[in-house]
CSV table of C-alpha atoms in Angstrom, one decimal:
chain,number,residue,atom,x,y,z
A,1,MET,CA,69.3,7.6,43.7
A,2,SER,CA,65.6,7.6,43.9
A,3,GLN,CA,63.9,5.1,46.2
A,4,ASN,CA,62.3,2.2,44.5
A,5,THR,CA,58.5,2.7,44.8
A,6,ASN,CA,58.1,-1.0,45.4
A,7,THR,CA,59.7,-0.7,48.7
A,8,VAL,CA,57.5,2.2,49.8
A,9,PRO,CA,55.5,1.2,52.7
A,10,LYS,CA,51.7,1.1,52.2
A,11,VAL,CA,49.0,2.2,54.7
A,12,GLY,CA,45.2,1.5,54.1
A,13,PHE,CA,42.8,3.9,55.4
A,14,VAL,CA,39.1,3.8,56.3
A,15,SER,CA,37.5,7.1,57.4
A,16,LEU,CA,33.9,7.0,59.0
A,17,GLY,CA,31.5,9.5,60.5
A,18,CYS,CA,30.9,13.2,60.1
A,19,PRO,CA,32.7,16.0,58.3
A,20,LYS,CA,34.6,16.7,61.4
A,21,ASN,CA,36.1,13.3,61.3
A,22,LEU,CA,36.9,13.8,57.6
A,23,VAL,CA,39.0,16.7,58.4
A,24,ASP,CA,41.0,14.7,61.0
A,25,SER,CA,41.4,12.0,58.3
A,26,GLU,CA,42.7,14.5,55.7
A,27,ARG,CA,45.3,15.7,58.4
A,28,ILE,CA,46.5,12.1,59.2
A,29,LEU,CA,46.8,11.5,55.3
A,30,THR,CA,48.7,14.7,54.6
A,31,GLU,CA,51.2,13.6,57.5
A,32,LEU,CA,51.5,10.2,56.1
A,33,ARG,CA,52.1,11.4,52.6
A,34,THR,CA,54.6,14.0,53.9
A,35,ASP,CA,56.4,11.1,55.7
A,36,GLY,CA,56.7,9.2,52.3
A,37,TYR,CA,54.1,6.5,52.9
A,38,GLN,CA,51.8,5.4,50.2
A,39,VAL,CA,48.1,5.4,50.9
A,40,VAL,CA,46.4,2.4,49.2
A,41,PRO,CA,42.7,1.8,48.7
A,42,SER,CA,42.8,-2.0,49.3
A,43,TYR,CA,43.4,-4.1,52.6
A,44,ASP,CA,45.7,-6.6,50.5
A,45,ASP,CA,48.6,-4.2,49.8
A,46,ALA,CA,48.5,-2.5,53.0
A,47,ASP,CA,51.4,-3.0,55.7
A,48,VAL,CA,48.9,-1.6,58.2
A,49,VAL,CA,45.3,-0.4,58.1
A,50,ILE,CA,44.1,2.8,60.1
A,51,VAL,CA,40.4,2.9,61.0
A,52,ASN,CA,39.2,6.6,61.8
A,53,THR,CA,36.1,5.6,63.8
A,54,CYS,CA,32.8,7.5,64.9
A,55,GLY,CA,31.2,6.9,68.1
A,56,PHE,CA,28.4,9.4,68.2
A,57,ILE,CA,25.4,7.1,68.2
A,58,ASP,CA,24.8,3.3,68.7
A,59,SER,CA,24.5,2.6,65.1
A,60,ALA,CA,27.8,4.6,64.3
A,61,VAL,CA,29.5,2.6,67.1
A,62,GLN,CA,28.3,-0.6,65.5
A,63,GLU,CA,29.4,0.5,62.0
A,64,SER,CA,32.9,1.3,63.3
A,65,LEU,CA,33.3,-1.9,65.2
A,66,GLU,CA,32.3,-3.8,61.9
A,67,ALA,CA,34.8,-1.7,59.9
A,68,ILE,CA,37.5,-2.7,62.5
A,69,GLY,CA,36.4,-6.5,62.2
A,70,GLU,CA,36.7,-6.3,58.4
A,71,ALA,CA,40.1,-4.7,58.6
A,72,LEU,CA,41.3,-7.3,60.9
A,73,ALA,CA,39.8,-10.1,58.8
A,74,GLU,CA,41.3,-8.8,55.6
A,75,ASN,CA,44.6,-7.5,56.6
A,76,GLY,CA,45.3,-8.5,60.4
A,77,LYS,CA,47.3,-5.3,61.3
A,78,VAL,CA,44.9,-2.4,62.2
A,79,ILE,CA,45.5,0.8,64.2
A,80,VAL,CA,42.2,2.7,65.4
A,81,THR,CA,41.7,6.3,66.1
A,82,GLY,CA,38.7,8.7,66.2
A,83,CYS,CA,35.8,9.2,68.6
A,84,LEU,CA,35.2,5.4,69.3
A,85,GLY,CA,38.9,5.3,70.1
A,86,ALA,CA,38.1,7.2,73.5
A,87,LYS,CA,36.3,4.0,74.5
A,88,GLU,CA,39.3,1.6,74.2
A,89,ASP,CA,37.8,-1.1,76.6
A,90,GLN,CA,34.7,-1.4,74.5
A,91,ILE,CA,37.0,-1.9,71.2
A,92,ARG,CA,39.3,-4.4,73.0
A,93,GLU,CA,36.5,-6.5,74.2
A,94,VAL,CA,35.3,-7.1,70.6
A,95,HIS,CA,38.5,-6.9,68.9
A,96,PRO,CA,41.4,-7.9,71.1
A,97,LYS,CA,44.0,-8.2,68.1
A,98,VAL,CA,43.9,-4.4,67.3
A,99,LEU,CA,47.5,-3.0,67.3
A,100,GLU,CA,46.8,0.4,68.9
A,101,ILE,CA,43.8,2.7,69.9
A,102,THR,CA,43.9,6.4,70.2
A,103,GLY,CA,41.0,8.9,70.6
A,104,PRO,CA,40.0,11.8,68.2
A,105,HIS,CA,42.4,14.4,66.9
A,106,SER,CA,45.5,12.4,68.0
A,107,TYR,CA,47.3,12.9,64.8
A,108,GLU,CA,50.8,12.7,66.4
A,109,GLN,CA,50.2,9.6,68.2
A,110,VAL,CA,48.6,7.9,65.1
A,111,LEU,CA,51.7,8.7,63.0
A,112,ALA,CA,54.0,7.4,65.9
A,113,ASN,CA,51.8,4.2,66.0
A,114,VAL,CA,52.3,3.7,62.3
A,115,ARG,CA,56.0,4.4,62.3
A,116,LYS,CA,56.3,1.7,65.3
A,117,TYR,CA,54.9,-1.1,63.0
A,118,VAL,CA,56.0,0.2,59.7
A,119,PRO,CA,59.0,2.1,59.8
A,120,LYS,CA,59.1,5.7,57.9
A,121,PRO,CA,60.7,5.6,54.5
A,122,ALA,CA,63.8,7.5,53.6
A,123,HIS,CA,62.4,10.9,52.3
A,124,ASP,CA,63.1,11.6,48.6
A,125,PRO,CA,62.6,15.3,47.6
A,126,PHE,CA,62.6,14.3,43.9
A,127,THR,CA,59.6,12.0,44.3
A,128,SER,CA,57.7,13.6,46.9
A,129,LEU,CA,54.5,15.0,45.4
A,130,VAL,CA,52.6,16.1,48.4
A,131,PRO,CA,50.9,19.5,47.4
A,132,GLU,CA,51.5,22.3,49.8
A,133,GLN,CA,47.8,22.3,50.9
A,134,GLY,CA,47.8,18.6,51.8
A,135,VAL,CA,45.6,15.8,50.9
A,136,LYS,CA,41.9,16.3,50.6
A,137,LEU,CA,39.1,13.6,50.5
A,138,THR,CA,36.5,16.0,49.1
A,139,PRO,CA,36.3,17.1,45.4
A,140,ARG,CA,39.0,19.7,44.6
A,141,HIS,CA,36.5,22.5,44.4
A,142,TYR,CA,35.2,22.4,48.1
A,143,ALA,CA,36.9,21.8,51.4
A,144,TYR,CA,36.0,21.7,55.1
A,145,LEU,CA,37.9,24.0,57.2
A,146,LYS,CA,37.8,22.8,60.9
A,147,ILE,CA,38.2,25.9,63.3
A,148,SER,CA,37.9,24.3,66.7
A,149,GLU,CA,37.5,21.1,68.5
A,150,GLY,CA,35.4,19.9,71.5
A,151,CYS,CA,32.5,21.7,73.1
A,152,ASN,CA,31.4,23.6,76.3
A,153,HIS,CA,27.7,22.5,76.3
A,154,ARG,CA,26.5,19.5,78.2
A,155,CYS,CA,23.4,18.5,76.2
A,156,THR,CA,21.9,15.5,77.9
A,157,PHE,CA,21.7,13.4,74.6
A,158,CYS,CA,25.4,14.0,73.6
A,159,ILE,CA,28.7,12.5,74.6
A,160,ILE,CA,31.0,14.7,72.6
A,161,PRO,CA,32.6,16.6,75.3
A,162,SER,CA,33.7,13.4,77.0
A,163,MET,CA,35.2,12.1,73.8
A,164,ARG,CA,36.6,15.5,72.3
A,165,GLY,CA,36.9,17.5,75.4
A,166,ASP,CA,35.9,21.1,76.0
A,167,LEU,CA,36.3,23.8,73.4
A,168,ASP,CA,39.7,24.4,71.9
A,169,SER,CA,39.9,27.1,69.3
A,170,ARG,CA,42.6,26.8,66.5
A,171,PRO,CA,44.7,30.0,66.3
A,172,VAL,CA,42.9,32.4,63.8
A,173,GLY,CA,46.1,32.9,61.9
A,174,GLU,CA,46.5,29.1,61.4
A,175,VAL,CA,42.9,28.7,60.3
A,176,LEU,CA,43.3,31.6,57.7
A,177,SER,CA,46.7,30.4,56.4
A,178,GLU,CA,45.0,27.0,55.8
A,179,ALA,CA,42.0,28.7,54.0
A,180,GLN,CA,44.4,30.8,51.8
A,181,ARG,CA,46.4,27.5,50.8
A,182,LEU,CA,43.2,25.8,50.0
A,183,VAL,CA,42.0,28.7,47.8
A,184,GLU,CA,45.3,29.0,46.0
A,185,ALA,CA,45.0,25.2,45.3
A,186,GLY,CA,41.7,25.6,43.7
A,187,VAL,CA,39.0,25.5,46.4
A,188,LYS,CA,36.0,27.5,45.4
A,189,GLU,CA,33.9,26.7,48.5
A,190,LEU,CA,35.1,26.6,52.2
A,191,LEU,CA,32.6,24.8,54.6
A,192,VAL,CA,33.5,26.1,58.2
A,193,ILE,CA,32.7,23.3,60.7
A,194,SER,CA,33.4,22.7,64.6
A,195,GLN,CA,31.3,21.4,67.2
A,196,ASP,CA,30.3,24.9,68.1
A,197,THR,CA,31.1,27.3,65.5
A,198,SER,CA,29.7,30.4,66.9
A,199,ALA,CA,31.6,29.8,70.2
A,200,TYR,CA,34.9,30.2,68.1
A,201,GLY,CA,37.6,32.1,70.2
A,202,ALA,CA,35.4,32.0,73.6
A,203,ASP,CA,37.8,29.6,75.3
A,204,ILE,CA,40.7,32.2,74.6
A,205,LYS,CA,38.7,35.2,75.4
A,206,HIS,CA,38.6,36.2,71.7
A,207,ARG,CA,42.2,37.3,72.0
A,208,THR,CA,43.8,38.9,69.1
A,209,GLY,CA,45.8,36.9,66.4
A,210,PHE,CA,47.5,37.8,63.3
A,211,ARG,CA,47.2,37.3,59.6
A,212,ASP,CA,50.0,38.6,57.4
A,213,GLY,CA,51.1,40.8,60.4
A,214,LEU,CA,47.7,42.4,60.7
A,215,PRO,CA,45.7,41.9,63.9
A,216,VAL,CA,42.5,39.7,63.7
A,217,LYS,CA,40.0,39.1,66.6
A,218,THR,CA,39.6,35.3,67.5
A,219,SER,CA,35.9,35.3,66.9
A,220,MET,CA,33.3,33.9,64.4
A,221,ILE,CA,32.7,37.5,63.0
A,222,GLY,CA,36.5,38.3,62.6
A,223,LEU,CA,37.0,35.1,60.9
A,224,CYS,CA,34.2,35.5,58.6
A,225,GLU,CA,35.3,39.1,57.8
A,226,GLN,CA,38.7,37.6,56.9
A,227,LEU,CA,37.3,34.5,54.9
A,228,SER,CA,35.1,36.8,52.9
A,229,GLN,CA,38.2,38.6,51.3
A,230,LEU,CA,39.3,35.3,49.7
A,231,GLY,CA,36.8,35.6,46.8
A,232,VAL,CA,35.2,32.0,47.4
A,233,TRP,CA,31.9,30.8,48.9
A,234,VAL,CA,32.2,30.5,52.7
A,235,ARG,CA,29.5,28.4,54.4
A,236,LEU,CA,29.0,28.3,58.0
A,237,HIS,CA,27.8,25.0,59.8
A,238,TYR,CA,26.9,24.0,63.4
A,239,VAL,CA,26.1,27.5,64.6
A,240,TYR,CA,24.8,27.4,68.1
A,241,PRO,CA,22.2,30.3,68.3
A,242,TYR,CA,24.0,32.8,70.6
A,243,PRO,CA,22.9,36.5,70.4
A,244,HIS,CA,26.0,37.5,68.6
A,245,VAL,CA,25.0,35.3,65.5
A,246,ASP,CA,22.8,38.3,64.7
A,247,ASP,CA,26.0,40.2,63.8
A,248,VAL,CA,26.9,37.7,60.9
A,249,ILE,CA,23.6,38.4,59.2
A,250,PRO,CA,24.6,41.7,57.7
A,251,LEU,CA,27.7,40.1,56.4
A,252,MET,CA,25.5,37.6,54.3
A,253,ALA,CA,23.2,40.5,53.2
A,254,GLU,CA,26.3,42.2,51.8
A,255,GLY,CA,27.4,39.1,49.9
A,256,LYS,CA,30.5,38.6,51.9
A,257,ILE,CA,29.7,35.0,53.0
A,258,LEU,CA,27.0,32.8,51.8
A,259,PRO,CA,23.4,33.6,53.2
A,260,TYR,CA,23.2,30.1,54.8
A,261,LEU,CA,23.1,29.2,58.6
A,262,ASP,CA,23.1,25.7,59.8
A,263,ILE,CA,21.7,25.9,63.4
A,264,PRO,CA,21.0,22.8,65.4
A,265,LEU,CA,17.8,23.7,67.3
A,266,GLN,CA,16.9,20.0,68.3
A,267,HIS,CA,13.3,20.9,69.5
A,268,ALA,CA,10.6,23.6,70.1
A,269,SER,CA,9.1,22.5,73.4
A,270,PRO,CA,10.5,24.5,76.2
A,271,ARG,CA,10.1,21.5,78.5
A,272,ILE,CA,11.8,19.1,76.2
A,273,LEU,CA,14.7,21.7,75.5
A,274,LYS,CA,15.2,22.1,79.5
A,275,LEU,CA,15.4,18.3,79.6
A,276,MET,CA,18.0,18.3,76.5
A,277,LYS,CA,19.8,21.4,78.4
A,278,ARG,CA,19.4,23.4,75.4
A,279,PRO,CA,18.2,27.0,75.1
A,280,GLY,CA,14.5,27.1,75.3
A,281,ALA,CA,13.2,30.7,74.3
A,282,VAL,CA,11.4,29.4,71.2
A,283,GLU,CA,9.4,32.8,70.8
A,284,ARG,CA,12.7,34.6,70.7
A,285,THR,CA,14.1,32.2,68.1
A,286,LEU,CA,11.1,32.9,65.9
A,287,GLU,CA,11.5,36.6,66.3
A,288,ARG,CA,15.2,36.3,65.4
A,289,ILE,CA,14.6,34.3,62.4
A,290,LYS,CA,11.9,37.0,61.2
A,291,ARG,CA,14.6,39.6,61.8
A,292,TRP,CA,17.2,37.6,60.0
A,293,ARG,CA,15.0,37.4,57.0
A,294,GLU,CA,14.3,41.1,57.0
A,295,ILE,CA,17.9,41.9,57.0
A,296,CYS,CA,19.0,39.1,54.5
A,297,PRO,CA,15.7,37.9,52.3
A,298,GLU,CA,18.1,35.4,50.7
A,299,LEU,CA,18.9,33.6,53.9
A,300,THR,CA,18.7,29.9,53.9
A,301,LEU,CA,18.0,28.2,57.3
A,302,ARG,CA,19.1,24.7,58.0
A,303,SER,CA,18.2,22.9,61.2
A,304,THR,CA,18.2,19.4,62.9
A,305,PHE,CA,15.5,18.2,65.4
A,306,ILE,CA,15.2,15.1,67.5
A,307,VAL,CA,11.8,13.5,67.9
A,308,GLY,CA,11.0,10.9,70.6
A,309,PHE,CA,13.2,12.3,73.3
A,310,PRO,CA,12.4,10.8,76.6
A,311,GLY,CA,9.4,12.6,78.3
A,312,GLU,CA,8.2,14.0,74.9
A,313,THR,CA,4.4,14.1,74.9
A,314,GLU,CA,2.0,14.4,72.2
A,315,GLU,CA,1.5,18.3,73.3
A,316,ASP,CA,5.5,18.7,73.0
A,317,PHE,CA,5.4,17.1,69.5
A,318,GLN,CA,2.7,19.4,68.5
A,319,MET,CA,4.7,22.4,69.6
A,320,LEU,CA,7.5,21.3,67.3
A,321,LEU,CA,5.1,20.9,64.3
A,322,ASP,CA,3.6,24.4,65.1
A,323,PHE,CA,7.3,25.8,65.2
A,324,LEU,CA,8.1,24.2,61.9
A,325,THR,CA,4.9,25.7,60.3
A,326,GLU,CA,5.7,29.1,61.4
A,327,ALA,CA,9.5,29.1,61.1
A,328,ARG,CA,9.4,27.7,57.5
A,329,LEU,CA,12.9,26.6,57.6
A,330,ASP,CA,14.4,25.7,54.2
A,331,ARG,CA,16.4,22.6,55.0
A,332,VAL,CA,15.7,20.2,57.9
A,333,GLY,CA,17.0,17.0,59.3
A,334,CYS,CA,15.2,14.8,61.8
A,335,PHE,CA,16.4,12.0,63.9
A,336,LYS,CA,14.6,9.5,66.1
A,337,TYR,CA,16.1,9.8,69.6
A,338,SER,CA,18.4,6.7,70.4
A,339,PRO,CA,20.3,6.1,73.5
A,340,VAL,CA,24.0,6.7,73.4
A,341,GLU,CA,26.1,5.0,75.8
A,342,GLY,CA,27.3,7.5,78.5
A,343,ALA,CA,24.7,10.1,77.6
A,344,HIS,CA,22.6,11.4,80.7
A,345,ALA,CA,19.3,11.3,78.6
A,346,ASN,CA,19.4,7.5,79.1
A,347,GLU,CA,18.6,8.0,82.8
A,348,LEU,CA,15.6,10.3,82.1
A,349,PRO,CA,12.0,8.8,82.8
A,350,ASP,CA,9.3,8.3,80.4
A,351,GLN,CA,11.2,6.8,77.5
A,352,VAL,CA,9.1,7.0,74.2
A,353,PRO,CA,8.3,3.7,72.6
A,354,GLU,CA,9.9,2.9,69.2
A,355,GLU,CA,6.5,2.9,67.3
A,356,ILE,CA,5.6,6.3,68.7
A,357,LYS,CA,9.0,7.7,67.6
A,358,GLU,CA,8.5,6.1,64.1
A,359,GLU,CA,5.1,7.8,63.8
A,360,ARG,CA,6.3,11.2,65.0
A,361,TYR,CA,9.1,11.0,62.6
A,362,HIS,CA,7.0,10.5,59.6
A,363,ARG,CA,4.7,13.1,60.5
A,364,PHE,CA,7.5,15.6,61.1
A,365,MET,CA,9.0,14.8,57.7
A,366,GLN,CA,5.7,14.9,55.9
A,367,LEU,CA,5.2,18.5,57.2
A,368,GLN,CA,8.7,19.7,56.4
A,369,GLN,CA,8.4,18.0,52.9
A,370,GLN,CA,5.6,20.3,52.1
A,371,ILE,CA,7.2,23.3,53.6
A,372,SER,CA,10.4,22.5,51.5
A,373,ALA,CA,8.4,22.0,48.3
A,374,GLU,CA,6.7,25.4,48.8
A,375,ARG,CA,10.1,27.2,49.7
A,376,LEU,CA,11.8,25.7,46.5
A,377,ALA,CA,8.7,26.4,44.2
A,378,GLU,CA,9.3,30.1,45.0
A,379,LYS,CA,12.6,29.9,43.2
A,380,ILE,CA,11.1,28.9,39.9
A,381,GLY,CA,11.7,31.8,37.2
A,382,ARG,CA,14.6,33.2,39.1
A,383,THR,CA,18.3,33.1,38.2
A,384,LEU,CA,20.6,31.9,40.7
A,385,PRO,CA,24.4,31.1,41.0
A,386,VAL,CA,25.3,27.5,41.0
A,387,ILE,CA,28.5,25.7,41.7
A,388,ILE,CA,29.0,22.4,39.5
A,389,ASP,CA,29.9,19.3,41.5
A,390,GLU,CA,29.9,16.8,38.7
A,391,VAL,CA,29.1,16.4,34.9
A,392,ASP,CA,27.6,13.0,34.1
A,393,GLU,CA,28.5,11.9,30.7
A,394,GLU,CA,24.9,10.8,29.9
A,395,GLU,CA,22.6,13.1,31.9
A,396,GLY,CA,24.6,16.4,32.1
A,397,ALA,CA,25.8,18.6,34.9
A,398,VAL,CA,24.7,18.5,38.6
A,399,GLY,CA,25.5,21.4,41.1
A,400,ARG,CA,24.3,23.3,44.0
A,401,SER,CA,23.0,26.7,44.8
A,402,MET,CA,24.0,29.0,47.7
A,403,ALA,CA,21.2,27.1,49.5
A,404,ASP,CA,22.6,23.7,49.3
A,405,ALA,CA,25.5,22.4,51.2
A,406,PRO,CA,27.3,19.3,49.8
A,407,GLU,CA,25.9,15.8,50.9
A,408,ILE,CA,23.0,17.1,53.1
A,409,ASP,CA,21.1,19.5,51.1
A,410,GLY,CA,19.4,19.4,47.7
A,411,MET,CA,20.9,19.6,44.1
A,412,VAL,CA,20.5,21.7,41.1
A,413,TYR,CA,20.2,19.4,37.9
A,414,LEU,CA,21.2,20.8,34.5
A,415,ASN,CA,20.0,18.1,32.1
A,416,GLY,CA,21.8,18.0,28.8
A,417,GLU,CA,24.5,20.6,30.0
A,418,PHE,CA,28.0,19.3,29.4
A,419,ASP,CA,30.0,22.4,28.7
A,420,VAL,CA,30.9,22.9,32.3
A,421,GLN,CA,33.6,21.6,34.7
A,422,PRO,CA,33.4,20.8,38.4
A,423,GLY,CA,34.0,23.8,40.5
A,424,ASP,CA,32.7,26.2,37.8
A,425,ILE,CA,30.1,28.7,39.1
A,426,VAL,CA,27.5,29.5,36.6
A,427,MET,CA,24.2,31.4,36.5
A,428,VAL,CA,21.2,29.1,36.2
A,429,ASN,CA,17.4,29.9,35.3
A,430,ILE,CA,15.3,27.8,37.6
A,431,GLU,CA,12.6,26.1,35.8
A,432,HIS,CA,11.3,23.3,37.9
A,433,ALA,CA,11.4,22.1,41.6
A,434,ASP,CA,10.2,19.3,43.8
A,435,GLU,CA,10.4,18.7,47.5
A,436,TYR,CA,14.3,18.8,47.7
A,437,ASP,CA,15.8,19.6,44.4
A,438,LEU,CA,15.7,22.0,41.4
A,439,TRP,CA,16.2,21.8,37.7
A,440,GLY,CA,17.3,24.6,35.3
A,441,SER,CA,19.5,25.7,32.4
A,442,VAL,CA,22.6,27.7,32.3
A,443,VAL,CA,22.2,31.4,31.2
A,444,ARG,CA,24.8,32.4,28.7
A,445,GLU,CA,25.8,35.8,28.0
A,446,ALA,CA,24.8,37.0,24.6
């Protein structure tokens, strides 16, 4: 006899923060659904609510605390996990009625806590609809592939190692099996993520793993070589600029993985980079960027920078602007430095006033906006592959080129184009560009 769906226990779920947190959420949701729980979108129907928190910067901490408060007010039974969960005292001080608190990637403990307050339903194989690849919170055609946890760096502005620990690489065979399942489920684009993608395998001395009985080295290059055989777009995020990153550029030139690198450089002043405990050979970075583009002219470079770091002078900031002008990066994010509880940078002298941070942020963005507009204008008249993300019934299709990661980069607008589906990869003639986005028309074969 099938279990009556009215008796199936319901779990509410709130996921905050970055793509790495999203992957954690997907894992928890998959386990819940496999257990037979029903995941519901509202507080009212839920027997318990899980809040997967972010704790990277103060605004994220505040957002997480507010989300916990809202869940308590609306439902009353709340289990907290994620990065902010590493600071249990801080949560309990504001929200003492939270049932349980765990830190990041505590999948098993989260499941145990749910079962403690809401007993696991009897499994019914006739009504279990969990797909083999698990539950995804992203659109069906792209998925994040997390390859490791933690980080071995000790950047003075960051507290990730204290929350998520040192680098812990997933077995390469396990990563490749997950990638295979995702592709078989219809995923057309894999976004490789971790705290430090280029360090993948360093913690286990790049030992050999196995895929389908064949040896594979646990390294970024070994992983990329294998992922390139799946016949989908493979995009690399959070790539720390180690020397061996040079070895991945030929794979991009050969079309094996997307010609896209997301490298968080953070600054260009050697003095500030030293205060940040980041690599400081800016001239070498410029030389490498030039060499990469010679090997792979289609390469798109994304980076993030911090302005207003403690001790940053006008001269330091000008070095950053000069670097931008010379590097001509395609995609750039900028953050105004804000203190993070527990970060060593808080103790540094010469904190920069807020109004100067604001003024430098706007100067930075104004220069990068001009560079971005010039880079995109170079694409007018070219024909580029575009993956379709959505089709608006009034405006038409919206997609992304190989140069555009979802959520953080630009879009390609295909106004009046309705004869495509999300996940389709079509050739598009680029007709117009602005500072961030492109417009074009689908090229159809005669």
